[in-house]
CSV table of C-alpha atoms and ligand atoms in Angstrom, one decimal:
chain,number,residue,atom,x,y,z
A,1,UNK,CA,3.9,11.1,-28.0
A,2,UNK,CA,3.2,8.8,-31.0
A,3,UNK,CA,5.8,10.3,-33.3
A,4,UNK,CA,8.6,11.1,-30.8
A,5,UNK,CA,8.3,8.3,-28.2
A,6,UNK,CA,6.9,5.5,-30.3
A,7,UNK,CA,7.4,5.6,-34.1
A,8,UNK,CA,10.9,7.1,-33.7
A,9,UNK,CA,11.8,4.2,-31.3
A,10,UNK,CA,10.8,1.2,-33.3
A,11,UNK,CA,7.0,0.9,-32.9
A,12,UNK,CA,5.8,0.4,-36.5
A,13,UNK,CA,2.5,-1.5,-36.2
A,14,UNK,CA,0.0,1.1,-37.5
A,15,UNK,CA,-2.9,-0.4,-35.5
A,16,UNK,CA,-0.8,-0.1,-32.3
A,17,UNK,CA,0.1,3.5,-33.1
A,18,UNK,CA,-3.5,4.4,-33.9
A,19,UNK,CA,-4.7,2.8,-30.6
A,20,UNK,CA,-2.0,4.7,-28.6
A,21,UNK,CA,-3.2,7.9,-30.3
A,22,UNK,CA,-6.8,7.2,-29.5
A,23,UNK,CA,-6.7,6.4,-25.8
A,24,UNK,CA,-6.5,9.5,-23.5
A,25,UNK,CA,-3.8,8.6,-21.1
A,26,UNK,CA,-4.7,11.6,-18.9
A,27,UNK,CA,-8.0,9.9,-18.0
A,28,UNK,CA,-6.0,7.2,-16.1
A,29,UNK,CA,-3.7,9.4,-14.0
A,30,UNK,CA,-4.5,11.4,-10.9
A,31,UNK,CA,-5.6,15.0,-11.4
A,32,UNK,CA,-2.3,16.5,-10.1
A,33,UNK,CA,-0.3,14.5,-12.7
A,34,UNK,CA,-2.4,15.3,-15.7
A,35,UNK,CA,0.2,17.8,-16.9
A,36,UNK,CA,2.7,14.8,-17.2
A,37,UNK,CA,0.2,12.4,-18.7
A,38,UNK,CA,2.1,12.2,-22.0
A,39,UNK,CA,5.6,12.2,-20.4
A,40,UNK,CA,8.0,9.5,-21.6
A,41,UNK,CA,7.9,7.7,-18.2
A,42,UNK,CA,5.8,5.6,-15.8
A,43,UNK,CA,3.8,7.6,-13.3
A,44,UNK,CA,2.6,6.7,-9.8
A,45,UNK,CA,-1.0,5.4,-9.3
A,46,UNK,CA,-2.7,4.2,-6.1
A,47,UNK,CA,-1.5,1.2,-4.0
A,48,UNK,CA,2.2,2.1,-4.7
A,49,UNK,CA,1.8,0.9,-8.3
A,50,UNK,CA,2.6,2.6,-11.6
A,51,UNK,CA,0.9,3.3,-14.9
A,52,UNK,CA,3.4,2.0,-17.5
A,53,UNK,CA,5.5,4.2,-19.8
A,54,UNK,CA,3.7,4.6,-23.2
A,55,UNK,CA,6.6,3.0,-25.1
A,56,UNK,CA,6.4,-0.1,-23.0
A,57,UNK,CA,2.6,-0.4,-23.5
A,58,UNK,CA,3.1,-0.1,-27.3
A,59,UNK,CA,6.0,-2.5,-27.3
A,60,UNK,CA,4.0,-5.1,-25.5
A,61,UNK,CA,1.0,-4.7,-27.8
A,62,UNK,CA,3.2,-4.8,-30.9
A,63,UNK,CA,4.9,-8.1,-29.8
A,64,UNK,CA,1.4,-9.6,-29.2
A,65,UNK,CA,0.7,-9.2,-33.0
A,66,UNK,CA,-3.0,-8.6,-32.5
A,67,UNK,CA,-5.3,-8.5,-35.6
A,68,UNK,CA,-8.6,-7.6,-33.9
A,69,UNK,CA,-10.3,-11.0,-33.3
A,70,UNK,CA,-8.3,-12.2,-30.3
A,71,UNK,CA,-9.2,-13.0,-26.7
A,72,UNK,CA,-6.5,-11.4,-24.6
A,73,UNK,CA,-5.6,-11.9,-20.9
A,74,UNK,CA,-3.9,-9.0,-19.2
A,75,UNK,CA,-2.2,-9.5,-15.8
A,76,UNK,CA,-1.8,-6.2,-13.9
A,77,UNK,CA,-4.8,-4.0,-14.7
A,78,UNK,CA,-3.4,-1.1,-12.6
A,79,UNK,CA,-5.0,2.2,-13.8
A,80,UNK,CA,-6.7,0.4,-16.8
A,81,UNK,CA,-4.7,2.3,-19.4
A,82,UNK,CA,-3.1,-0.6,-21.1
A,83,UNK,CA,-6.4,-2.5,-21.0
A,84,UNK,CA,-8.0,0.4,-22.9
A,85,UNK,CA,-5.2,0.1,-25.5
A,86,UNK,CA,-5.6,-3.7,-25.8
A,87,UNK,CA,-9.4,-3.3,-26.1
A,88,UNK,CA,-8.9,-1.3,-29.3
A,89,UNK,CA,-6.5,-4.0,-30.7
A,90,UNK,CA,-8.4,-7.2,-29.8
A,91,UNK,CA,-11.9,-8.5,-29.6
A,92,UNK,CA,-12.1,-9.1,-25.9
A,93,UNK,CA,-9.8,-8.4,-22.9
A,94,UNK,CA,-9.9,-10.2,-19.5
A,95,UNK,CA,-7.7,-8.1,-17.1
A,96,UNK,CA,-6.8,-9.2,-13.6
A,97,UNK,CA,-5.3,-7.3,-10.7
A,98,UNK,CA,-4.6,-8.4,-7.1
A,99,UNK,CA,-5.7,-5.0,-5.8
A,100,UNK,CA,-9.5,-4.6,-5.7
A,101,UNK,CA,-9.2,-0.8,-5.3
A,102,UNK,CA,-7.2,-0.5,-8.5
A,103,UNK,CA,-9.7,-2.7,-10.4
A,104,UNK,CA,-12.6,-0.6,-9.2
A,105,UNK,CA,-10.9,2.6,-10.2
A,106,UNK,CA,-10.1,1.1,-13.6
A,107,UNK,CA,-13.7,0.0,-14.1
A,108,UNK,CA,-14.9,3.5,-13.5
A,109,UNK,CA,-12.5,5.1,-16.1
A,110,UNK,CA,-13.2,2.4,-18.7
A,111,UNK,CA,-17.0,2.9,-18.2
A,112,UNK,CA,-16.6,6.7,-18.6
A,113,UNK,CA,-14.8,6.1,-21.9
A,114,UNK,CA,-17.5,3.7,-23.0
A,115,UNK,CA,-15.0,0.8,-23.4
A,116,UNK,CA,-17.2,-2.3,-23.2
A,117,UNK,CA,-15.0,-5.2,-24.2
A,118,UNK,CA,-12.8,-5.4,-21.0
A,119,UNK,CA,-13.8,-7.8,-18.3
A,120,UNK,CA,-12.1,-7.0,-14.9
A,121,UNK,CA,-11.2,-9.8,-12.4
A,122,UNK,CA,-9.6,-9.5,-8.9
A,123,UNK,CA,-7.2,-12.2,-8.0
A,124,UNK,CA,-3.7,-13.7,-8.4
A,125,UNK,CA,-3.0,-13.3,-12.1
A,126,UNK,CA,0.3,-15.3,-11.7
A,127,UNK,CA,-2.1,-18.3,-12.0
A,128,UNK,CA,-3.9,-16.7,-15.0
A,129,UNK,CA,-7.7,-16.7,-15.3
A,130,UNK,CA,-8.3,-20.4,-16.1
A,131,UNK,CA,-12.0,-20.1,-16.4
A,132,UNK,CA,-11.7,-18.0,-19.5
A,133,UNK,CA,-8.7,-19.8,-21.1
A,134,UNK,CA,-7.3,-20.4,-23.6
A,135,UNK,CA,-6.1,-17.0,-24.7
A,136,UNK,CA,-4.7,-16.0,-28.1
A,137,UNK,CA,-2.3,-13.6,-26.3
A,138,UNK,CA,-1.3,-12.7,-22.7
A,139,UNK,CA,0.3,-9.5,-21.6
A,140,UNK,CA,1.8,-9.5,-18.1
A,141,UNK,CA,2.7,-6.0,-16.7
A,142,UNK,CA,4.6,-7.1,-13.6
A,143,UNK,CA,8.0,-8.7,-13.4
A,144,UNK,CA,8.1,-12.5,-12.8
A,145,UNK,CA,11.1,-14.6,-11.6
A,146,UNK,CA,10.4,-16.9,-14.7
A,147,UNK,CA,7.6,-17.3,-17.2
A,148,UNK,CA,4.7,-18.4,-15.0
A,149,UNK,CA,3.7,-22.0,-16.0
A,150,UNK,CA,0.0,-21.3,-15.7
A,151,UNK,CA,0.2,-18.4,-18.2
A,152,UNK,CA,2.1,-20.6,-20.7
A,153,UNK,CA,-0.5,-23.4,-20.2
A,154,UNK,CA,-3.4,-21.0,-20.9
A,155,UNK,CA,-2.2,-20.0,-24.4
A,156,UNK,CA,-3.6,-21.5,-27.6
A,157,UNK,CA,-1.2,-23.2,-29.9
A,158,UNK,CA,0.6,-20.3,-31.7
A,159,UNK,CA,-0.4,-17.9,-28.8
A,160,UNK,CA,2.0,-15.2,-27.5
A,161,UNK,CA,2.9,-14.3,-23.9
A,162,UNK,CA,4.8,-11.1,-23.2
A,163,UNK,CA,6.2,-10.9,-19.7
A,164,UNK,CA,9.1,-9.0,-18.0
A,165,UNK,CA,11.5,-11.5,-16.5
A,166,UNK,CA,13.8,-10.6,-13.6
A,167,UNK,CA,17.5,-10.4,-14.3
A,168,UNK,CA,20.5,-9.2,-12.5
A,169,UNK,CA,20.7,-5.6,-13.8
A,170,UNK,CA,17.4,-4.7,-15.5
A,171,UNK,CA,14.3,-6.8,-16.1
A,172,UNK,CA,14.0,-8.2,-19.6
A,173,UNK,CA,10.7,-7.8,-21.5
A,174,UNK,CA,10.4,-11.3,-23.1
A,175,UNK,CA,8.1,-12.8,-25.8
A,176,UNK,CA,7.2,-16.5,-25.6
A,177,UNK,CA,5.4,-18.0,-28.6
A,178,UNK,CA,3.7,-21.4,-28.1
A,179,UNK,CA,4.5,-24.1,-30.7
A,180,UNK,CA,2.7,-27.3,-29.4
A,181,UNK,CA,4.4,-28.0,-26.0
A,182,UNK,CA,7.5,-25.9,-26.9
A,183,UNK,CA,8.0,-22.1,-26.4
A,184,UNK,CA,10.1,-20.0,-28.7
A,185,UNK,CA,11.7,-17.3,-26.6
A,186,UNK,CA,12.7,-13.8,-27.7
A,187,UNK,CA,14.1,-10.9,-25.8
A,188,UNK,CA,12.4,-7.5,-26.6
A,189,UNK,CA,14.1,-4.9,-24.4
A,190,UNK,CA,15.4,-4.2,-20.9
A,191,UNK,CA,12.7,-2.6,-18.8
A,192,UNK,CA,11.6,-2.0,-15.2
A,193,UNK,CA,8.3,-3.1,-13.8
A,194,UNK,CA,6.7,-3.6,-10.3
A,195,UNK,CA,7.0,-7.2,-9.1
A,196,UNK,CA,4.4,-9.9,-9.8
A,197,UNK,CA,3.3,-10.9,-6.3
A,198,UNK,CA,1.6,-14.3,-6.2
A,199,UNK,CA,1.9,-18.0,-6.2
A,200,UNK,CA,3.9,-18.2,-9.4
A,201,UNK,CA,5.5,-14.8,-8.9
A,202,UNK,CA,7.4,-13.3,-5.9
A,203,UNK,CA,6.3,-13.6,-2.3
A,204,UNK,CA,5.2,-10.2,-0.9
B,1,LIG,N1,-0.8,-1.9,-17.0
B,1,LIG,C1,-1.1,-1.0,-15.9
B,1,LIG,C2,0.1,-0.9,-15.0
B,1,LIG,C3,0.2,-2.1,-14.2
B,1,LIG,S1,1.4,-2.0,-12.9
B,1,LIG,C4,-1.4,0.4,-16.4
B,1,LIG,O1,-1.4,0.6,-17.6
B,1,LIG,O2,-1.8,1.2,-15.6
B,1,LIG,C5,1.4,-3.7,-12.4
B,1,LIG,C6,0.1,-4.1,-11.7
B,1,LIG,O3,0.3,-5.5,-11.5
B,1,LIG,C7,-0.2,-3.5,-10.4
B,1,LIG,O4,-1.5,-2.9,-10.5
B,1,LIG,C8,-0.2,-4.7,-9.4
B,1,LIG,O5,-1.2,-4.6,-8.5
B,1,LIG,C9,-0.4,-5.8,-10.3
B,1,LIG,N2,0.0,-7.1,-9.9
B,1,LIG,C10,1.1,-7.5,-9.2
B,1,LIG,N3,1.1,-8.8,-9.0
B,1,LIG,C11,-0.1,-9.3,-9.5
B,1,LIG,C12,-0.7,-10.6,-9.5
B,1,LIG,N4,-0.1,-11.7,-9.0
B,1,LIG,N5,-1.9,-10.7,-10.1
B,1,LIG,C13,-2.5,-9.7,-10.6
B,1,LIG,N6,-2.0,-8.4,-10.6
B,1,LIG,C14,-0.8,-8.2,-10.0
């Protein structure tokens, strides 16, 4: 997976490649899908959601430019897989999902893997998690109509937000870097995610 799906397709941050190699993706998928755990695709999880394609998780992590000392906010815990990858790349991860059942499932897997630096929150992540802000980096794993203002506000100066933005054909994975009150915007790649359902996302 690391060589064929990631390195060959532009992931070159060695810390990201090592984290992707270390986290067992099969632990985060249902038993009947374990044979496809390293497939080059998203896979279904509970609540009609999906565990992201490995390349997308790696591309998001690479764009966040993590060195190991950061406080990271993740919106869209889902299975907990991407949180486990972020946990190896940063100091501490706050991960929020609107589905309590997913959050509970993710907590169990993270505990079984002895990953202790991920804090799970249930709620509307389109509003961020203001109580723990500001964040050095924010990863949003669900497509928003536009960069959610609350997430931009909860970044430190110089902080990075990666978020898929809805567009006519495909969604566009987008990086926003804070420079004072301005945000430098860069498109990473077309992608497809489930919608961000919430106050600063889409209505359900
Ligand atoms: N990163 C996950 C995949 C997440 S799929 C993994 O690796 O498994 C996107 C997730 O975003 C879903 O679990 C969905 O419940 C969640 N989501 C959608 N809108 C949300 C919102 N407003 N706040 C928090 N989570 C949200």
